[in-house]
């Protein structure tokens, strides 16, 4: 079903390419993709650039609609898309956020060195596999009643910390402090709550994981020092989102937004871009529900952090505190937020949709935790399970050209079917073992579908973001072991 | 159950799961889509052996859905199957449609409607969390049905076809 982009692409500079708003009827702004000439050839394949142009058709879109270097085909927005809409005449769309609301990544430090961890990787991963629930099926480790789940939805990671699943310091190192204030549990359906209640503290399937990594190379020593990261240090990356609850919120509100299109006389080129004015009852209600799902995701990652800390402490016969298991940062990469950005020389509040894109705020920004404010916001970019991941740092250039945004990962190269045909799960496990990565998975297909070959090389993506200046490399990470959902 | 005339063709789209189903009637197209979806979670060849191995028990569920158009009805139908798995580990193995109306056939609301009895298996916890092997028995568990490339249409020869893309 694949197509190749044949529309216009105007070169702005070495790393930016423009689809002018004259490309097709309905575009209200230009669309700009941040990539290099090689990345552009990859982006041309499939529907991603058409989807980027479609995102520029949203009412109230602020110039330009953006895509990050890991752009690839999604539903509605491309993955890697950033669309900022004006509060006064703009819309909000679930298609600009994605099904897995507040899918995100966090990185835990340890004071373990590679030499300490290497002999224990297999038993450590086996323990994480047993102790961190994948959540496939009906019951997770935390049983909530309806009133408690409402508290989770409205208080996010703060609920988890108050319930004993973390520390105040964790909240300070989580985007938004782990809670969006706009959350209103009354905007979330009973069905979404039913899906969410048993899944809190579970990883889920697909590309979600807990991965033990080592810092292979420090690339910005001054910033790494502020982030308390050093060569050969062992760290743990956690990637998951809002589970069935977030998917149900997106599903529920796609129906609401499809009805709203007619009500507000809005024309969009793709039903997955169904939307409503930000100020409308539908728009406000979706924003409140999305914030609930975002809070659920933060609580989820916080609870998983707790299981990871407990399992690691047991493995090493120690305590999380003695092992230095502090949180570097937690970023979300599927979300919409109200942020202040400079537009045409004046400061304006915008609704910034990031779908497969990460916030990358610069040094001095008030939303960056005090401990990091001097250098900028940590940006965590996972790669595939056989190759590198990165910690980057936000920049002023990102504020100026990409609404304070950068890439979120590698991006798929192969479909799941292609990946399944290319290698069996056993073959993938074997080749990972040969590369020094021990892998376990709760799903029969996940290992093959998530094989390194199925993804672009994150090194290429991060190189572009670094050279384009929308985030800068701090440390490069190498996987040692992984638990896939 | 879908008859031999039902054609299910998986295709690659956006890295997730997608398929086109062609059949002689609208209920058969919906049946084909439902079975294609549940086959992703657990292929019917394996699902059939689950009760004997003590990893699940046969069950039936009822669906009653209404939507403004057939495309939305198909999305809702797929999402209902996903919800049944997510909330109670129910995997469908067959569909019997008692009602299937297009919007123009519906009285009053103008909505497309369906009512169906769904046969299947409720999986036991052990089936979901196998730790004896390095992997569990489950395949791909879709998380939502999308409107991306959605299509439900009657073909000139009177057969019906549908295209569905699932977020996984």
XYZ file of C-alpha atoms in Angstrom:
653
model
C 0.000 0.000 0.000
C 3.100 2.154 0.137
C 3.359 5.380 -1.883
C 6.232 7.725 -2.654
C 6.010 11.487 -2.080
C 6.029 13.433 -5.325
C 5.029 16.826 -3.954
C 7.238 19.904 -3.565
C 10.073 20.121 -1.037
C 11.938 23.439 -0.832
C 15.301 23.488 0.902
C 15.416 26.123 3.678
C 18.905 25.235 4.937
C 21.037 22.132 5.371
C 18.571 20.482 7.752
C 15.140 21.946 6.974
C 12.821 21.298 4.057
C 9.533 23.057 3.390
C 6.274 21.861 1.869
C 4.720 25.220 0.875
C 1.119 25.819 1.815
C 0.339 26.161 -1.858
C 0.958 22.388 -2.194
C -2.687 21.557 -1.734
C -6.022 23.097 -1.022
C -6.780 23.390 2.655
C -3.235 23.910 3.923
C -3.264 26.893 6.294
C 0.496 26.936 6.955
C 3.709 25.659 5.448
C 4.995 22.327 6.698
C 8.655 21.861 7.587
C 10.611 18.672 8.154
C 13.939 18.695 10.006
C 16.218 16.140 8.384
C 19.194 15.780 6.055
C 19.152 14.851 2.393
C 19.537 11.142 3.185
C 16.776 11.230 5.801
C 14.561 13.025 3.338
C 14.796 10.108 0.915
C 13.609 7.762 3.698
C 10.811 10.186 4.621
C 9.599 10.310 0.998
C 8.660 6.640 1.161
C 5.127 6.116 2.474
C 2.556 8.647 3.570
C 4.470 10.566 6.211
C 4.982 13.773 4.191
C 1.381 13.770 2.981
C 0.303 13.393 6.606
C 2.579 16.296 7.536
C 0.905 18.422 4.847
C -2.489 17.279 6.190
C -1.537 18.441 9.677
C -0.988 21.915 8.226
C -4.704 21.944 7.284
C -5.880 22.127 10.903
C -7.752 25.326 11.765
C -5.616 27.739 13.781
C -2.330 25.960 12.992
C 0.608 28.168 13.777
C 3.269 28.444 11.089
C 4.799 25.954 10.391
C 3.544 22.396 10.949
C 6.706 20.494 11.859
C 8.203 17.030 11.630
C 11.272 15.747 13.430
C 14.049 13.642 11.820
C 12.417 10.354 12.888
C 9.293 11.147 10.823
C 7.371 8.105 9.553
C 3.798 7.189 8.703
C 1.261 7.330 11.514
C -2.478 7.874 11.774
C -3.574 11.478 11.250
C -0.279 13.232 12.092
C 2.896 11.490 10.999
C 4.929 10.072 13.859
C 7.511 12.743 14.595
C 4.884 15.455 14.006
C 4.622 18.716 15.970
C 1.548 20.879 15.385
C 0.961 24.061 17.361
C -2.489 25.609 17.305
C -3.536 29.053 18.514
C -5.755 29.105 21.612
C -8.129 31.712 20.166
C -9.015 30.049 16.846
C -7.215 26.710 16.883
C -8.325 23.118 17.355
C -7.205 20.107 19.332
C -7.071 16.686 17.654
C -6.512 13.220 19.123
C -4.796 12.414 15.809
C -2.038 14.876 16.742
C -1.325 13.051 19.990
C -1.811 9.389 19.189
C -3.545 6.429 20.748
C -0.973 5.868 23.495
C -1.369 9.209 25.265
C 1.815 10.167 27.131
C 3.784 7.255 25.869
C 7.171 8.235 27.240
C 10.577 7.301 28.531
C 12.432 7.693 31.802
C 15.994 6.941 32.776
C 17.096 5.736 36.208
C 20.683 6.178 37.289
C 22.532 3.608 39.382
C 25.917 3.758 41.040
C 26.759 0.380 39.505
C 29.636 0.217 37.057
C 29.729 -2.093 34.040
C 32.158 -4.377 35.802
C 29.681 -4.861 38.697
C 26.658 -5.471 36.528
C 27.995 -7.544 33.639
C 28.137 -10.905 35.480
C 24.587 -10.423 36.748
C 22.763 -9.277 33.627
C 21.000 -12.600 32.950
C 19.684 -13.105 36.459
C 18.887 -9.375 36.785
C 16.839 -9.415 33.568
C 15.127 -12.678 34.579
C 14.170 -11.028 37.840
C 12.887 -7.893 36.122
C 10.889 -10.136 33.771
C 9.263 -11.834 36.772
C 8.792 -8.735 38.930
C 7.780 -6.062 36.426
C 4.364 -7.104 35.140
C 3.864 -6.931 31.401
C 0.131 -6.558 32.056
C -1.037 -8.733 29.204
C -4.502 -9.791 30.238
C -6.658 -8.729 33.057
C -4.841 -8.231 36.320
C -1.901 -6.084 37.301
C -0.328 -5.884 40.722
C -2.278 -2.812 41.840
C -5.998 -3.234 42.315
C -7.869 0.067 42.299
C -11.505 0.823 42.879
C -13.274 3.500 40.873
C -12.679 6.321 43.367
C -8.976 5.507 43.625
C -8.536 5.398 39.857
C -10.065 8.886 39.694
C -7.370 10.068 42.080
C -4.725 8.500 39.829
C -6.224 10.287 36.817
C -6.222 13.662 38.546
C -2.935 13.409 40.482
C -0.698 11.319 38.207
C 2.750 10.407 39.486
C 1.964 12.310 42.702
C -0.611 9.619 43.522
C 2.063 6.955 43.055
C 4.568 8.748 45.273
C 1.972 9.328 47.995
C 1.120 5.611 47.771
C 4.723 4.608 48.426
C 5.904 4.044 44.847
C 8.593 6.702 44.703
C 10.028 9.891 46.098
C 9.405 13.624 45.878
C 12.665 13.877 43.927
C 11.117 11.630 41.247
C 8.322 14.169 40.740
C 10.767 17.044 40.431
C 12.516 15.178 37.610
C 9.353 14.352 35.673
C 7.969 16.547 32.885
C 5.126 18.675 34.323
C 5.985 17.235 37.742
C 4.136 14.101 36.618
C 0.728 15.776 36.627
C -1.341 17.890 34.235
C -3.647 20.125 36.228
C -6.305 20.219 33.510
C -7.217 16.594 34.274
C -10.887 15.983 35.079
C -11.808 12.351 35.678
C -15.437 13.138 34.795
C -14.289 13.484 31.159
C -13.055 9.857 31.077
C -15.526 7.116 30.133
C -16.390 4.201 32.399
C -15.009 1.904 29.716
C -11.630 3.673 29.730
C -11.494 3.361 33.502
C -12.410 -0.313 33.285
C -9.481 -0.890 30.927
C -7.136 1.184 33.053
C -7.942 0.017 36.560
C -6.193 -3.382 36.395
C -3.294 -2.149 34.245
C -1.623 0.404 36.486
C 1.993 -0.577 37.068
C 2.214 -2.723 33.934
C 4.419 -2.310 30.898
C 2.151 -3.447 28.064
C 3.176 -5.000 24.787
C 4.536 -3.696 21.480
C 7.654 -1.556 21.661
C 7.491 -1.003 25.423
C 10.401 -2.204 27.505
C 12.624 -2.051 30.571
C 16.252 -2.040 29.466
C 19.541 -2.197 31.364
C 22.112 -0.015 29.621
C 25.644 1.214 30.116
C 26.995 4.657 29.271
C 29.260 3.812 26.363
C 30.534 7.323 25.702
C 30.224 10.749 27.266
C 29.817 13.304 24.490
C 29.279 16.505 26.492
C 31.223 16.161 29.760
C 30.030 19.423 31.325
C 26.374 18.611 30.805
C 26.853 14.941 31.740
C 28.339 16.102 35.030
C 25.249 18.179 35.788
C 23.096 15.153 34.837
C 25.300 12.978 37.135
C 26.179 10.591 34.300
C 29.612 9.109 33.582
C 31.359 6.551 31.386
C 30.643 2.848 32.228
C 27.796 3.809 34.586
C 24.856 1.393 34.447
C 21.424 2.960 33.925
C 17.888 1.648 33.406
C 15.504 2.929 30.737
C 11.729 2.469 31.034
C 9.449 2.987 28.024
C 5.677 2.696 28.378
C 2.505 4.767 28.305
C -1.114 4.983 29.381
C -2.026 1.405 28.415
C -5.637 0.566 27.520
C -6.933 3.650 29.325
C -5.154 6.058 26.987
C -6.166 4.073 23.921
C -9.778 4.092 25.059
C -9.703 7.866 25.684
C -8.388 8.372 22.145
C -10.966 5.966 20.681
C -13.832 7.585 22.629
C -12.894 11.100 21.566
C -12.282 10.232 17.917
C -16.027 9.529 17.781
C -16.773 12.796 19.598
C -14.466 14.724 17.257
C -15.939 13.114 14.136
C -19.337 14.426 15.227
C -17.770 17.813 16.060
C -16.464 18.210 12.499
C -20.032 18.591 11.257
C -21.132 20.719 14.215
C -18.311 23.253 13.764
C -18.179 23.009 9.971
C -14.538 21.882 9.960
C -13.099 20.128 6.931
C -10.038 17.885 7.419
C -8.365 15.670 4.804
C -8.254 12.565 7.034
C -10.855 11.260 9.513
C -8.053 10.440 11.917
C -7.486 14.233 12.142
C -11.013 14.796 13.476
C -10.856 17.752 15.839
C -12.804 20.427 17.710
C -12.064 24.044 18.583
C -9.907 24.276 21.695
C -12.481 26.493 23.363
C -15.478 24.281 22.529
C -17.056 21.914 25.086
C -15.757 18.966 23.008
C -12.239 20.390 22.841
C -12.127 21.232 26.532
C -13.481 17.837 27.492
C -10.945 16.013 25.334
C -8.103 18.097 26.776
C -9.281 17.187 30.303
C -9.534 13.483 29.394
C -6.159 13.507 27.611
C -4.619 15.090 30.717
C -6.111 12.243 32.795
C -4.550 9.661 30.479
C -1.237 11.532 30.639
C -1.419 11.461 34.437
C -2.209 7.734 34.358
C 0.902 7.170 32.208
C 3.119 9.091 34.626
C 1.685 7.103 37.543
C 2.279 3.929 35.516
C 5.943 4.707 34.841
C 6.357 5.694 38.493
C 4.927 2.366 39.722
C 7.125 0.436 37.273
C 10.078 2.430 38.560
C 9.200 1.095 42.004
C 9.130 -2.555 40.802
C 12.445 -1.997 39.000
C 14.029 -0.517 42.127
C 12.752 -3.363 44.301
C 13.861 -6.073 41.855
C 17.291 -4.505 41.445
C 17.754 -4.152 45.188
C 16.892 -7.840 45.646
C 19.272 -8.826 42.852
C 22.170 -6.979 44.415
C 21.222 -7.636 48.056
C 21.014 -3.914 48.672
C 18.560 -1.018 48.726
C 17.538 1.367 45.944
C 19.060 4.216 47.956
C 22.407 2.442 48.378
C 22.393 1.630 44.661
C 21.874 5.310 43.807
C 18.685 4.579 41.831
C 17.631 8.169 41.257
C 15.591 9.435 38.344
C 17.428 11.482 35.711
C 14.234 12.572 33.970
C 10.918 11.422 32.494
C 9.789 12.734 29.113
C 6.540 12.195 27.236
C 6.457 11.901 23.471
C 2.689 11.695 22.703
C 0.908 14.676 24.194
C -0.627 18.136 23.751
C 0.305 20.933 26.130
C -0.385 24.605 26.483
C 2.999 26.332 26.178
C 4.329 29.815 25.581
C 6.339 30.316 22.397
C 7.595 33.283 20.452
C 5.584 33.763 17.251
C 6.432 36.628 14.894
C 8.394 38.295 17.662
C 5.735 38.128 20.342
C 5.037 35.609 23.045
C 1.888 33.545 22.531
C 0.226 30.647 24.278
C -0.182 27.677 21.932
C -1.502 24.146 22.144
C 1.551 22.166 21.094
C 0.685 18.660 19.835
C 3.701 16.336 19.925
C 3.151 12.921 18.387
C 6.336 10.914 18.502
C 8.275 14.044 19.384
C 9.966 15.096 22.622
C 9.988 18.443 24.385
C 13.531 19.872 24.396
C 13.490 23.087 26.439
C 16.676 25.167 26.606
C 18.942 26.369 29.414
C 17.209 28.907 31.611
C 13.634 27.800 30.841
C 11.437 27.898 33.941
C 9.923 24.477 33.139
C 13.330 22.789 33.341
C 14.016 21.356 36.851
C 16.219 23.639 38.944
C 19.002 21.052 39.053
C 19.323 21.126 35.258
C 18.208 24.670 34.441
C 21.735 25.895 33.837
C 22.292 23.391 31.004
C 18.802 22.605 29.693
C 16.216 19.831 29.826
C 17.361 16.210 29.583
C 15.924 14.512 26.476
C 15.835 10.712 26.490
C 15.881 9.005 23.100
C 15.537 5.220 22.996
C 16.953 3.241 20.104
C 16.171 -0.340 19.197
C 17.092 -3.173 21.559
C 20.343 -4.033 19.795
C 21.805 -0.595 19.244
C 22.409 2.681 21.050
C 20.094 5.015 22.926
C 20.939 8.602 23.905
C 20.574 11.297 26.498
C 20.408 14.677 24.772
C 19.824 18.181 26.098
C 17.342 20.834 24.954
C 18.476 23.979 23.140
C 17.484 27.543 22.311
C 17.491 26.595 18.619
C 14.681 24.109 19.333
C 12.665 26.987 20.861
C 13.297 29.079 17.770
C 12.634 26.550 15.016
C 10.710 23.519 16.325
C 8.435 24.795 19.129
C 10.924 23.408 21.664
C 10.811 19.895 20.215
C 13.151 17.183 19.006
C 13.070 13.524 17.928
C 11.684 10.682 20.057
C 13.419 7.560 18.805
C 14.584 5.627 15.817
C 11.344 5.122 13.912
C 10.367 1.891 12.199
C 11.984 0.840 8.952
C 10.099 -2.446 8.486
C 6.471 -3.266 9.123
C 5.753 -5.867 11.794
C 5.001 -8.459 9.092
C 8.270 -7.749 7.304
C 10.160 -8.085 10.567
C 8.400 -11.374 11.353
C 9.291 -12.729 7.921
C 12.910 -11.635 8.217
C 13.782 -13.427 11.469
C 12.198 -15.799 13.988
C 12.049 -14.781 17.685
C 14.737 -17.396 18.356
C 17.019 -15.960 15.688
C 16.562 -12.452 17.086
C 17.332 -13.650 20.613
C 20.444 -15.406 19.310
C 21.763 -12.419 17.362
C 21.094 -10.153 20.347
C 23.021 -12.566 22.566
C 25.916 -12.445 20.122
C 25.816 -8.645 20.424
C 25.928 -8.953 24.221
C 22.242 -8.230 24.879
C 20.131 -10.678 26.899
C 16.434 -10.398 25.965
C 13.176 -11.732 27.355
C 9.636 -11.099 26.164
C 6.116 -11.845 27.362
C 4.813 -12.005 23.800
C 5.747 -14.656 21.280
C 6.048 -12.226 18.398
C 7.470 -9.160 20.129
C 11.133 -10.093 19.846
C 10.910 -10.638 16.095
C 8.710 -7.592 15.491
C 11.027 -5.404 17.520
C 14.248 -6.753 16.016
C 16.965 -4.110 15.587
C 16.770 -4.480 11.812
C 13.114 -3.374 11.934
C 14.193 0.112 13.025
C 16.226 2.928 11.567
C 19.574 3.446 13.244
C 18.966 5.954 16.035
C 22.574 7.135 15.636
C 21.601 8.639 12.260
C 18.510 10.344 13.711
C 20.392 11.781 16.683
C 23.214 12.983 14.437
C 20.696 15.091 12.519
C 19.104 16.578 15.647
C 22.596 17.415 16.940
C 23.773 19.007 13.706
C 20.486 20.849 13.223
C 20.843 22.074 16.805
C 17.367 21.105 18.073
C 19.018 19.040 20.835
C 22.631 18.188 21.617
C 24.226 14.843 22.438
C 25.207 14.285 26.074
C 25.840 10.548 26.455
C 25.512 7.469 24.252
C 24.074 4.326 25.843
C 24.512 0.666 24.904
C 21.992 -2.050 25.846
C 23.028 -4.961 28.084
C 19.685 -6.645 28.645
C 16.029 -6.002 27.884
C 12.576 -7.077 28.985
C 10.033 -6.504 26.206
C 6.289 -6.359 26.837
C -18.063 -18.538 10.912
C -16.734 -17.004 7.697
C -17.298 -19.328 4.725
C -14.700 -20.302 2.146
C -15.592 -17.306 -0.005
C -14.201 -14.909 2.580
C -10.781 -13.589 1.568
C -8.546 -12.099 4.268
C -5.470 -10.299 2.960
C -3.035 -8.793 5.484
C -1.028 -5.819 4.229
C 1.703 -3.606 5.618
C 0.726 -0.178 6.812
C 2.319 2.256 9.253
C 4.248 -0.581 10.886
C 1.122 -1.996 12.506
C -1.501 -4.612 11.629
C -3.772 -4.120 8.647
C -5.956 -6.279 6.444
C -8.521 -6.238 3.660
C -11.450 -8.634 3.837
C -13.713 -9.471 0.885
C -16.812 -11.644 1.264
C -20.218 -12.273 -0.210
C -22.145 -10.230 2.356
C -21.671 -7.421 4.870
C -21.995 -9.716 7.931
C -19.397 -12.038 6.422
C -17.028 -9.110 5.908
C -17.444 -8.103 9.552
C -16.953 -11.748 10.573
C -13.759 -11.884 8.505
C -12.465 -8.702 10.127
C -13.292 -10.017 13.605
C -11.528 -13.321 12.963
C -8.511 -11.628 11.383
C -8.219 -9.482 14.499
C -8.560 -12.377 16.967
C -6.095 -14.451 14.902
C -3.506 -11.761 15.618
C -4.004 -12.212 19.365
C -4.067 -16.007 19.243
C -4.414 -17.994 15.997
C -7.560 -20.146 15.881
C -5.440 -23.280 15.434
C -3.954 -22.623 18.884
C -7.106 -21.118 20.390
C -9.000 -24.383 19.727
C -6.554 -26.315 21.896
C -6.742 -23.901 24.828
C -9.727 -25.470 26.719
C -8.161 -28.959 26.653
C -4.923 -27.610 28.059
C -6.773 -25.925 30.913
C -5.659 -22.465 29.844
C -9.135 -21.124 29.153
C -12.853 -21.859 28.929
C -15.442 -21.417 26.157
C -17.756 -18.426 26.545
C -20.106 -16.232 24.545
C -20.571 -12.483 24.536
C -23.202 -10.240 22.967
C -22.489 -7.083 20.987
C -24.957 -4.348 20.137
C -23.453 -1.357 18.335
C -24.658 1.718 16.437
C -22.630 4.284 14.499
C -23.288 7.054 11.957
C -21.817 5.082 9.041
C -20.483 1.635 8.181
C -16.848 2.675 8.550
C -17.462 3.903 12.093
C -19.441 0.720 12.805
C -16.453 -1.403 11.726
C -14.086 0.665 13.890
C -16.478 0.271 16.849
C -16.805 -3.480 16.170
C -13.027 -3.955 16.178
C -12.659 -1.786 19.269
C -15.298 -3.913 21.022
C -13.226 -7.046 20.360
C -10.123 -5.281 21.670
C -12.027 -4.179 24.767
C -13.278 -7.734 25.412
C -9.708 -9.000 25.348
C -8.307 -6.136 27.402
C -10.997 -6.309 30.072
C -11.632 -10.065 30.360
C -9.099 -11.915 28.146
C -11.906 -13.010 25.796
C -10.690 -14.062 22.335
C -13.437 -14.556 19.708
C -13.621 -17.672 17.547
C -16.921 -17.065 15.708
C -19.631 -14.467 15.120
C -23.346 -14.855 14.526
C -25.037 -11.656 13.373
C -28.682 -11.241 14.352
C -28.874 -7.748 12.883
C -26.714 -5.785 10.427
C -28.196 -2.572 9.033
C -26.731 0.124 6.858
C -27.623 3.718 7.766
C -30.163 4.000 4.978
C -31.900 0.816 6.196
C -32.100 1.941 9.797
C -35.287 3.409 11.127
C -35.327 6.525 13.273
C -31.724 7.321 14.084
C -30.209 6.844 10.617
C -27.373 4.950 12.256
C -25.708 1.793 11.012
C -26.360 -0.985 13.520
C -25.301 -4.499 14.357
C -26.196 -7.101 16.906
C -24.109 -10.230 17.216
C -23.439 -13.205 19.406
C -19.729 -13.884 19.723
C -18.363 -17.322 20.588
C -14.846 -17.527 21.988
C -12.533 -18.458 24.819
C -11.778 -16.607 28.038
C -8.071 -17.180 28.631
C -6.811 -18.077 32.090
C -4.127 -15.986 33.761
C -1.586 -18.749 33.160
C -2.104 -18.394 29.432
C -1.261 -14.722 29.670
C 1.761 -14.905 31.910
C 3.612 -18.053 30.932
C 6.984 -18.052 32.644
C 7.846 -21.645 31.890
C 9.003 -20.708 28.409
C 10.829 -17.539 27.496
C 7.671 -16.264 25.765
C 3.945 -16.415 26.436
C 1.437 -17.849 23.949
C -0.032 -14.551 22.853
C 0.695 -13.021 19.493
C 0.086 -9.377 18.660
C -2.458 -7.638 20.875
C -3.910 -4.652 18.988
C -4.753 -1.673 21.160
C -7.190 0.257 18.990
C -8.836 0.343 15.573
C -8.083 3.437 13.523
C -9.889 5.388 10.804
C -6.654 5.329 8.813
C -7.477 4.068 5.293
C -10.802 2.750 6.607
C -13.128 1.433 3.923
C -16.374 -0.539 3.835
C -17.886 -0.812 0.356
C -20.097 -2.935 -1.833
C -18.316 -4.125 -4.974
C -19.929 -3.996 -8.438
C -20.328 -7.808 -8.370
C -22.400 -7.598 -5.191
C -19.681 -8.761 -2.803
C -18.526 -6.564 0.089
C -15.043 -5.449 1.020
C -13.505 -3.748 4.053
C -10.095 -2.404 4.924
C -9.007 -1.949 8.539
C -5.774 -0.695 10.131
C -5.122 -1.484 13.804
C -2.815 0.334 16.177
C -0.609 -2.229 17.855
